[in-house]
Each structure stands twice: as C-alpha cells, then as structure tokens.
Amino acid sequence: MGRLIVVEGLDGAGKRTLSHALCTALAASGARVARFAFPRYDADVHAELAREALYGRHGDLAASVHGMALLFALDRRSAAPELRAARESQDVVLVDRYIASNVAYNAARLHQPADGEFAAWVRELEVERFGVPVPDHQLYLAVPRAVAAERAAHRERTEAGRERDAYESDAGLQERTGEAYAQLAAASWLSPWTVLDGSARSMPKRSRLSSWGRPRSRRGARSIRPVWHRRSAAGR
C-alpha cells in the first residue's frame, strides 16, 4: 500500500511549489505518485459552497465555524474512495492540505488550542465517522505570517481568479492558524510530522524530497531548518 503524505501550511506558504517539486523528485526516483489538493473547489459541491461562503454568499454560513468545517470535511469524505484506491495502486499519494487544515483554521477561529474540543470533534467526524484515510506523514511549511501574506498578495495580483478570501485576508486568523499548525506538528497529530522552514525561496535537494516518500516512524515533529537554505543571493 502506498504512503499518504500531506503538505500543510498557511495560505502563501509555498505548498503548491513544494508539492510539485516533491512529485517531480519522486517520479524521477521511479515512484508512482498520485496528487490531490483540498479543498476541491471545482470538483465537489461542498467545497464549492464553502468557497462561495468565503466570498460573502449564502447569508451567515461563513460565520458558522462548525458549518464551514463540515463542508470541508464532506469534501474529503467524497474523495475518500478515490484516495483509498490511489493508495492501493500508487507508491505515494501526495495531498496539498488535508484534515489538519480543518483543525488549524477553525480552532484558530474559535481561539482554541490545537488539542482542544474542536480538534477532537474534527477527528471523530472525519476519521472515525467518515472514514477519511489517515496520513502516514505530514509536512508543515512553517513561514512567518508576513511572508505568507506577501506571497498571497502577489498571487492575487498576478493570477486571474485568485483573489484572497475571508480567511486569507484576516491577518489575525493567519497568525493564530500558524500557531495551531505548530501545536499539531509538535503533538504528531494523526501521524508523524516534519517541520520545514518555508521562508526561503530555494527548494530542498531532490534526495531529501524523495526521502519524504519513505518517512521513518518517529515520535514528535522533526524540524529541518537547513533544507530551505538559499545557496545564493539570487532569487527565483
């Protein structure tokens, strides 16, 4: 059975860039890789409704923390059969955002710690009730909120249809969400975590990227700061 590897982080942390690099490195090493990204705004009605709510539609839906969390969870429930099938046929299933994002963002909205009542509710809902596959390893791109915000703003300016939503535009929420992610990583929530310094622009070496497709069991989160160290002053 293939490994389910998740990339987590704030909006603008660099999840898409890392996911692409990881897929490329794994494929180059001969691994069969399937790639998913949540929320699936263009493929699932629950995610579509959540996106519309984040842009001011559907009355007070966006104000309901549990209502929004349920929509995102239903998106993953709908994808669960496809995820399980991918694990059976592929060596690595790489997912951009997953169950932990539901905890991080919404616990932050409620001003709760990542090990509070909301986290327990999400685990019971998504894992125990919906049967969403549990990840084998989770990669957290830790990045200062200001850096993530600048990247998100640049994406908004340069990519059509990428206007920031209510969550992305809330600086306080982004700050608290980063803290929640750090707590989840430290607690090895659902699986082992690796914490990466995502504040630099250069990518980890291919050999290290490939190794994440074969994570070793460990307790606690492993922090790897040097992997995003820039080799020169030249940017991308």
PDB file of C-alpha atoms in Angstrom:
ATOM      1  CA  MET A   1       0.000   0.000   0.000  1.00  0.00           C
ATOM      2  CA  GLY A   2       1.272   3.463  -0.890  1.00  0.00           C
ATOM      3  CA  ARG A   3       2.097   6.171   1.626  1.00  0.00           C
ATOM      4  CA  LEU A   4      -0.226   9.115   2.109  1.00  0.00           C
ATOM      5  CA  ILE A   5       1.925  12.241   2.502  1.00  0.00           C
ATOM      6  CA  VAL A   6       0.333  15.601   3.312  1.00  0.00           C
ATOM      7  CA  VAL A   7       1.690  19.125   2.809  1.00  0.00           C
ATOM      8  CA  GLU A   8       0.224  21.694   5.214  1.00  0.00           C
ATOM      9  CA  GLY A   9       0.780  25.398   5.782  1.00  0.00           C
ATOM     10  CA  LEU A  10      -0.690  28.889   5.672  1.00  0.00           C
ATOM     11  CA  ASP A  11      -2.017  30.479   2.509  1.00  0.00           C
ATOM     12  CA  GLY A  12       1.103  31.605   0.641  1.00  0.00           C
ATOM     13  CA  ALA A  13       3.444  29.227   2.488  1.00  0.00           C
ATOM     14  CA  GLY A  14       4.553  27.521  -0.732  1.00  0.00           C
ATOM     15  CA  LYS A  15       2.579  24.277  -0.557  1.00  0.00           C
ATOM     16  CA  ARG A  16       1.920  24.120  -4.289  1.00  0.00           C
ATOM     17  CA  THR A  17       5.601  24.704  -5.121  1.00  0.00           C
ATOM     18  CA  LEU A  18       6.769  22.046  -2.671  1.00  0.00           C
ATOM     19  CA  SER A  19       4.128  19.569  -3.844  1.00  0.00           C
ATOM     20  CA  HIS A  20       5.225  19.989  -7.455  1.00  0.00           C
ATOM     21  CA  ALA A  21       8.899  19.556  -6.556  1.00  0.00           C
ATOM     22  CA  LEU A  22       8.153  16.513  -4.425  1.00  0.00           C
ATOM     23  CA  CYS A  23       6.111  14.893  -7.197  1.00  0.00           C
ATOM     24  CA  THR A  24       8.913  15.540  -9.689  1.00  0.00           C
ATOM     25  CA  ALA A  25      11.565  14.100  -7.382  1.00  0.00           C
ATOM     26  CA  LEU A  26       9.555  11.003  -6.529  1.00  0.00           C
ATOM     27  CA  ALA A  27       8.697  10.329 -10.162  1.00  0.00           C
ATOM     28  CA  ALA A  28      12.366  10.718 -11.096  1.00  0.00           C
ATOM     29  CA  SER A  29      13.235   8.064  -8.499  1.00  0.00           C
ATOM     30  CA  GLY A  30      10.782   5.665 -10.128  1.00  0.00           C
ATOM     31  CA  ALA A  31       7.897   6.031  -7.677  1.00  0.00           C
ATOM     32  CA  ARG A  32       4.310   6.021  -8.838  1.00  0.00           C
ATOM     33  CA  VAL A  33       2.690   9.207  -7.500  1.00  0.00           C
ATOM     34  CA  ALA A  34      -0.910  10.404  -7.271  1.00  0.00           C
ATOM     35  CA  ARG A  35      -1.587  14.014  -6.347  1.00  0.00           C
ATOM     36  CA  PHE A  36      -4.634  15.551  -4.645  1.00  0.00           C
ATOM     37  CA  ALA A  37      -5.398  19.047  -3.349  1.00  0.00           C
ATOM     38  CA  PHE A  38      -8.109  20.183  -0.945  1.00  0.00           C
ATOM     39  CA  PRO A  39     -10.484  21.919  -0.921  1.00  0.00           C
ATOM     40  CA  ARG A  40     -11.611  20.638  -4.334  1.00  0.00           C
ATOM     41  CA  TYR A  41     -13.469  23.814  -5.215  1.00  0.00           C
ATOM     42  CA  ASP A  42     -14.082  22.828  -8.832  1.00  0.00           C
ATOM     43  CA  ALA A  43     -14.878  19.155  -8.222  1.00  0.00           C
ATOM     44  CA  ASP A  44     -17.088  18.900  -5.138  1.00  0.00           C
ATOM     45  CA  VAL A  45     -20.303  20.755  -4.327  1.00  0.00           C
ATOM     46  CA  HIS A  46     -19.482  21.009  -0.605  1.00  0.00           C
ATOM     47  CA  ALA A  47     -16.156  22.730  -1.331  1.00  0.00           C
ATOM     48  CA  GLU A  48     -17.853  24.920  -3.931  1.00  0.00           C
ATOM     49  CA  LEU A  49     -20.415  26.099  -1.367  1.00  0.00           C
ATOM     50  CA  ALA A  50     -17.649  26.789   1.150  1.00  0.00           C
ATOM     51  CA  ARG A  51     -15.757  28.911  -1.385  1.00  0.00           C
ATOM     52  CA  GLU A  52     -18.886  30.902  -2.203  1.00  0.00           C
ATOM     53  CA  ALA A  53     -19.480  31.495   1.507  1.00  0.00           C
ATOM     54  CA  LEU A  54     -15.928  32.781   1.920  1.00  0.00           C
ATOM     55  CA  TYR A  55     -16.687  35.394  -0.739  1.00  0.00           C
ATOM     56  CA  GLY A  56     -19.831  36.609   1.010  1.00  0.00           C
ATOM     57  CA  ARG A  57     -22.572  34.376  -0.404  1.00  0.00           C
ATOM     58  CA  HIS A  58     -25.093  32.152   1.418  1.00  0.00           C
ATOM     59  CA  GLY A  59     -26.012  34.535   4.202  1.00  0.00           C
ATOM     60  CA  ASP A  60     -24.272  33.891   7.518  1.00  0.00           C
ATOM     61  CA  LEU A  61     -22.860  30.484   6.561  1.00  0.00           C
ATOM     62  CA  ALA A  62     -19.241  31.683   6.692  1.00  0.00           C
ATOM     63  CA  ALA A  63     -19.800  32.846  10.282  1.00  0.00           C
ATOM     64  CA  SER A  64     -20.502  29.262  11.382  1.00  0.00           C
ATOM     65  CA  VAL A  65     -17.217  27.581  12.286  1.00  0.00           C
ATOM     66  CA  HIS A  66     -18.750  24.119  12.509  1.00  0.00           C
ATOM     67  CA  GLY A  67     -20.815  24.668   9.364  1.00  0.00           C
ATOM     68  CA  MET A  68     -17.774  25.576   7.288  1.00  0.00           C
ATOM     69  CA  ALA A  69     -15.714  22.768   8.815  1.00  0.00           C
ATOM     70  CA  LEU A  70     -18.452  20.290   7.964  1.00  0.00           C
ATOM     71  CA  LEU A  71     -18.456  21.364   4.305  1.00  0.00           C
ATOM     72  CA  PHE A  72     -14.685  20.908   4.056  1.00  0.00           C
ATOM     73  CA  ALA A  73     -14.952  17.529   5.805  1.00  0.00           C
ATOM     74  CA  LEU A  74     -17.675  16.388   3.389  1.00  0.00           C
ATOM     75  CA  ASP A  75     -15.366  17.261   0.505  1.00  0.00           C
ATOM     76  CA  ARG A  76     -12.793  14.825   1.873  1.00  0.00           C
ATOM     77  CA  ARG A  77     -15.472  12.233   2.590  1.00  0.00           C
ATOM     78  CA  SER A  78     -16.481  12.354  -1.072  1.00  0.00           C
ATOM     79  CA  ALA A  79     -12.850  11.879  -2.101  1.00  0.00           C
ATOM     80  CA  ALA A  80     -12.145   9.051   0.363  1.00  0.00           C
ATOM     81  CA  PRO A  81     -12.850   6.175  -2.087  1.00  0.00           C
ATOM     82  CA  GLU A  82     -10.533   7.740  -4.662  1.00  0.00           C
ATOM     83  CA  LEU A  83      -7.837   8.279  -2.020  1.00  0.00           C
ATOM     84  CA  ARG A  84      -8.061   4.656  -0.898  1.00  0.00           C
ATOM     85  CA  ALA A  85      -7.880   3.439  -4.495  1.00  0.00           C
ATOM     86  CA  ALA A  86      -4.826   5.620  -5.122  1.00  0.00           C
ATOM     87  CA  ARG A  87      -3.064   4.172  -2.091  1.00  0.00           C
ATOM     88  CA  GLU A  88      -3.666   0.683  -3.467  1.00  0.00           C
ATOM     89  CA  SER A  89      -2.259   1.475  -6.916  1.00  0.00           C
ATOM     90  CA  GLN A  90       0.442   4.092  -6.239  1.00  0.00           C
ATOM     91  CA  ASP A  91       3.627   4.237  -4.193  1.00  0.00           C
ATOM     92  CA  VAL A  92       2.903   7.729  -2.851  1.00  0.00           C
ATOM     93  CA  VAL A  93      -0.313   9.724  -2.573  1.00  0.00           C
ATOM     94  CA  LEU A  94       0.606  13.385  -2.103  1.00  0.00           C
ATOM     95  CA  VAL A  95      -2.065  15.703  -0.708  1.00  0.00           C
ATOM     96  CA  ASP A  96      -1.969  19.511  -0.574  1.00  0.00           C
ATOM     97  CA  ARG A  97      -3.957  20.305   2.589  1.00  0.00           C
ATOM     98  CA  TYR A  98      -5.942  17.711   4.468  1.00  0.00           C
ATOM     99  CA  ILE A  99      -7.655  17.013   7.785  1.00  0.00           C
ATOM    100  CA  ALA A 100      -5.225  19.062   9.872  1.00  0.00           C
ATOM    101  CA  SER A 101      -6.154  22.226   7.971  1.00  0.00           C
ATOM    102  CA  ASN A 102      -9.711  21.880   9.257  1.00  0.00           C
ATOM    103  CA  VAL A 103      -8.373  21.862  12.806  1.00  0.00           C
ATOM    104  CA  ALA A 104      -5.783  24.603  12.370  1.00  0.00           C
ATOM    105  CA  TYR A 105      -8.016  27.202  10.721  1.00  0.00           C
ATOM    106  CA  ASN A 106     -11.156  26.572  12.712  1.00  0.00           C
ATOM    107  CA  ALA A 107      -9.537  26.086  16.110  1.00  0.00           C
ATOM    108  CA  ALA A 108      -7.866  29.437  15.358  1.00  0.00           C
ATOM    109  CA  ARG A 109     -11.262  30.955  14.579  1.00  0.00           C
ATOM    110  CA  LEU A 110     -12.539  29.714  17.930  1.00  0.00           C
ATOM    111  CA  HIS A 111      -9.358  30.795  19.763  1.00  0.00           C
ATOM    112  CA  GLN A 112      -8.882  27.214  20.930  1.00  0.00           C
ATOM    113  CA  PRO A 113      -5.620  25.276  21.269  1.00  0.00           C
ATOM    114  CA  ALA A 114      -4.960  22.582  18.701  1.00  0.00           C
ATOM    115  CA  ASP A 115      -5.652  19.890  21.283  1.00  0.00           C
ATOM    116  CA  GLY A 116      -8.996  21.359  22.327  1.00  0.00           C
ATOM    117  CA  GLU A 117     -12.600  20.306  21.835  1.00  0.00           C
ATOM    118  CA  PHE A 118     -12.731  21.333  18.192  1.00  0.00           C
ATOM    119  CA  ALA A 119      -9.754  19.150  17.251  1.00  0.00           C
ATOM    120  CA  ALA A 120     -11.408  16.175  18.926  1.00  0.00           C
ATOM    121  CA  TRP A 121     -14.635  16.904  17.041  1.00  0.00           C
ATOM    122  CA  VAL A 122     -12.839  17.001  13.672  1.00  0.00           C
ATOM    123  CA  ARG A 123     -11.036  13.731  14.370  1.00  0.00           C
ATOM    124  CA  GLU A 124     -14.262  11.989  15.361  1.00  0.00           C
ATOM    125  CA  LEU A 125     -16.082  13.384  12.331  1.00  0.00           C
ATOM    126  CA  GLU A 126     -13.540  12.898   9.560  1.00  0.00           C
ATOM    127  CA  VAL A 127     -11.565   9.852  10.690  1.00  0.00           C
ATOM    128  CA  GLU A 128     -13.938   7.826  12.834  1.00  0.00           C
ATOM    129  CA  ARG A 129     -17.291   8.643  11.229  1.00  0.00           C
ATOM    130  CA  PHE A 130     -16.448   9.493   7.614  1.00  0.00           C
ATOM    131  CA  GLY A 131     -13.526   7.065   7.331  1.00  0.00           C
ATOM    132  CA  VAL A 132     -11.193   9.570   5.655  1.00  0.00           C
ATOM    133  CA  PRO A 133      -7.781   7.844   5.316  1.00  0.00           C
ATOM    134  CA  VAL A 134      -5.248   8.817   7.973  1.00  0.00           C
ATOM    135  CA  PRO A 135      -1.968  10.247   6.608  1.00  0.00           C
ATOM    136  CA  ASP A 136       1.314   8.400   7.052  1.00  0.00           C
ATOM    137  CA  HIS A 137       3.348  11.596   7.308  1.00  0.00           C
ATOM    138  CA  GLN A 138       2.658  15.324   7.315  1.00  0.00           C
ATOM    139  CA  LEU A 139       4.968  18.125   6.161  1.00  0.00           C
ATOM    140  CA  TYR A 140       4.361  21.548   7.689  1.00  0.00           C
ATOM    141  CA  LEU A 141       5.784  24.555   5.837  1.00  0.00           C
ATOM    142  CA  ALA A 142       6.406  26.998   8.674  1.00  0.00           C
ATOM    143  CA  VAL A 143       6.615  30.555   7.401  1.00  0.00           C
ATOM    144  CA  PRO A 144       6.208  33.987   9.066  1.00  0.00           C
ATOM    145  CA  ARG A 145       2.726  35.352   8.504  1.00  0.00           C
ATOM    146  CA  ALA A 146       4.088  38.488   6.811  1.00  0.00           C
ATOM    147  CA  VAL A 147       5.983  36.383   4.252  1.00  0.00           C
ATOM    148  CA  ALA A 148       2.951  34.217   3.539  1.00  0.00           C
ATOM    149  CA  ALA A 149       0.751  37.315   3.241  1.00  0.00           C
ATOM    150  CA  GLU A 150       3.119  38.955   0.729  1.00  0.00           C
ATOM    151  CA  ARG A 151       3.145  35.792  -1.388  1.00  0.00           C
ATOM    152  CA  ALA A 152      -0.650  35.547  -1.264  1.00  0.00           C
ATOM    153  CA  ALA A 153      -0.929  39.207  -2.282  1.00  0.00           C
ATOM    154  CA  HIS A 154       1.474  38.626  -5.191  1.00  0.00           C
ATOM    155  CA  ARG A 155      -0.585  35.639  -6.317  1.00  0.00           C
ATOM    156  CA  GLU A 156      -3.720  37.783  -6.155  1.00  0.00           C
ATOM    157  CA  ARG A 157      -2.078  40.420  -8.384  1.00  0.00           C
ATOM    158  CA  THR A 158      -0.621  38.028 -10.933  1.00  0.00           C
ATOM    159  CA  GLU A 159      -3.063  35.107 -11.207  1.00  0.00           C
ATOM    160  CA  ALA A 160      -6.594  35.525 -12.509  1.00  0.00           C
ATOM    161  CA  GLY A 161      -9.305  34.275 -10.169  1.00  0.00           C
ATOM    162  CA  ARG A 162      -7.007  34.101  -7.118  1.00  0.00           C
ATOM    163  CA  GLU A 163      -8.492  36.937  -5.069  1.00  0.00           C
ATOM    164  CA  ARG A 164      -7.972  36.422  -1.351  1.00  0.00           C
ATOM    165  CA  ASP A 165     -10.999  35.109   0.527  1.00  0.00           C
ATOM    166  CA  ALA A 166     -12.203  35.966   4.041  1.00  0.00           C
ATOM    167  CA  TYR A 167      -9.726  33.615   5.721  1.00  0.00           C
ATOM    168  CA  GLU A 168      -6.747  34.687   3.615  1.00  0.00           C
ATOM    169  CA  SER A 169      -7.450  38.375   4.242  1.00  0.00           C
ATOM    170  CA  ASP A 170      -7.631  38.030   8.050  1.00  0.00           C
ATOM    171  CA  ALA A 171      -4.114  38.667   9.397  1.00  0.00           C
ATOM    172  CA  GLY A 172      -5.026  37.722  12.952  1.00  0.00           C
ATOM    173  CA  LEU A 173      -6.568  34.450  11.835  1.00  0.00           C
ATOM    174  CA  GLN A 174      -3.500  33.594   9.766  1.00  0.00           C
ATOM    175  CA  GLU A 175      -1.252  34.270  12.770  1.00  0.00           C
ATOM    176  CA  ARG A 176      -3.316  32.038  15.071  1.00  0.00           C
ATOM    177  CA  THR A 177      -3.561  29.355  12.393  1.00  0.00           C
ATOM    178  CA  GLY A 178       0.224  29.209  12.169  1.00  0.00           C
ATOM    179  CA  GLU A 179       0.370  28.709  15.928  1.00  0.00           C
ATOM    180  CA  ALA A 180      -2.222  25.931  15.689  1.00  0.00           C
ATOM    181  CA  TYR A 181      -0.244  24.179  12.963  1.00  0.00           C
ATOM    182  CA  ALA A 182       2.891  24.318  15.130  1.00  0.00           C
ATOM    183  CA  GLN A 183       0.976  22.736  18.006  1.00  0.00           C
ATOM    184  CA  LEU A 184      -0.368  19.969  15.770  1.00  0.00           C
ATOM    185  CA  ALA A 185       3.129  19.222  14.482  1.00  0.00           C
ATOM    186  CA  ALA A 186       4.605  19.149  17.988  1.00  0.00           C
ATOM    187  CA  ALA A 187       1.890  16.699  19.087  1.00  0.00           C
ATOM    188  CA  SER A 188       2.300  14.461  15.997  1.00  0.00           C
ATOM    189  CA  TRP A 189      -1.441  14.805  15.436  1.00  0.00           C
ATOM    190  CA  LEU A 190      -2.705  11.753  13.488  1.00  0.00           C
ATOM    191  CA  SER A 191       0.814  10.859  12.268  1.00  0.00           C
ATOM    192  CA  PRO A 192       4.469  11.952  12.429  1.00  0.00           C
ATOM    193  CA  TRP A 193       5.190  15.475  11.165  1.00  0.00           C
ATOM    194  CA  THR A 194       8.240  17.151   9.645  1.00  0.00           C
ATOM    195  CA  VAL A 195       8.529  20.923  10.088  1.00  0.00           C
ATOM    196  CA  LEU A 196      10.195  22.802   7.242  1.00  0.00           C
ATOM    197  CA  ASP A 197      11.430  26.378   7.143  1.00  0.00           C
ATOM    198  CA  GLY A 198       9.404  27.749   4.237  1.00  0.00           C
ATOM    199  CA  SER A 199      10.568  31.357   4.493  1.00  0.00           C
ATOM    200  CA  ALA A 200      13.326  30.953   1.868  1.00  0.00           C
ATOM    201  CA  ARG A 201      12.697  30.557  -1.851  1.00  0.00           C
ATOM    202  CA  SER A 202      15.066  27.749  -2.826  1.00  0.00           C
ATOM    203  CA  MET A 203      13.831  24.179  -2.811  1.00  0.00           C
ATOM    204  CA  PRO A 204      15.195  21.211  -0.820  1.00  0.00           C
ATOM    205  CA  LYS A 205      17.593  18.862  -2.564  1.00  0.00           C
ATOM    206  CA  ARG A 206      15.987  16.146  -4.654  1.00  0.00           C
ATOM    207  CA  SER A 207      17.448  13.398  -2.447  1.00  0.00           C
ATOM    208  CA  ARG A 208      15.729  14.836   0.616  1.00  0.00           C
ATOM    209  CA  LEU A 209      12.475  15.377  -1.238  1.00  0.00           C
ATOM    210  CA  SER A 210      12.434  11.746  -2.306  1.00  0.00           C
ATOM    211  CA  SER A 211      13.111  10.552   1.237  1.00  0.00           C
ATOM    212  CA  TRP A 212       9.804  12.000   2.406  1.00  0.00           C
ATOM    213  CA  GLY A 213       8.070   9.370   0.361  1.00  0.00           C
ATOM    214  CA  ARG A 214       9.653   6.859   2.727  1.00  0.00           C
ATOM    215  CA  PRO A 215       9.225   8.512   6.172  1.00  0.00           C
ATOM    216  CA  ARG A 216      10.540   6.705   9.203  1.00  0.00           C
ATOM    217  CA  SER A 217       8.316   6.356  12.247  1.00  0.00           C
ATOM    218  CA  ARG A 218       9.219   8.778  14.977  1.00  0.00           C
ATOM    219  CA  ARG A 219       7.685  10.460  17.976  1.00  0.00           C
ATOM    220  CA  GLY A 220       7.144  14.182  17.812  1.00  0.00           C
ATOM    221  CA  ALA A 221       7.805  16.547  14.957  1.00  0.00           C
ATOM    222  CA  ARG A 222      11.181  16.714  13.290  1.00  0.00           C
ATOM    223  CA  SER A 223      12.334  20.225  12.486  1.00  0.00           C
ATOM    224  CA  ILE A 224      14.523  20.559   9.389  1.00  0.00           C
ATOM    225  CA  ARG A 225      15.616  24.161   9.008  1.00  0.00           C
ATOM    226  CA  PRO A 226      18.558  23.807   6.599  1.00  0.00           C
ATOM    227  CA  VAL A 227      16.598  22.247   3.745  1.00  0.00           C
ATOM    228  CA  TRP A 228      15.244  25.576   2.509  1.00  0.00           C
ATOM    229  CA  HIS A 229      18.523  27.420   2.951  1.00  0.00           C
ATOM    230  CA  ARG A 230      19.319  29.563  -0.071  1.00  0.00           C
ATOM    231  CA  ARG A 231      22.606  28.752  -1.767  1.00  0.00           C
ATOM    232  CA  SER A 232      22.987  32.230  -3.236  1.00  0.00           C
ATOM    233  CA  ALA A 233      21.503  35.698  -3.016  1.00  0.00           C
ATOM    234  CA  ALA A 234      19.782  35.308  -6.381  1.00  0.00           C
ATOM    235  CA  GLY A 235      16.024  34.856  -6.195  1.00  0.00           C
ATOM    236  CA  ARG A 236      13.814  32.801  -8.475  1.00  0.00           C
TER     237      ARG A 236
END
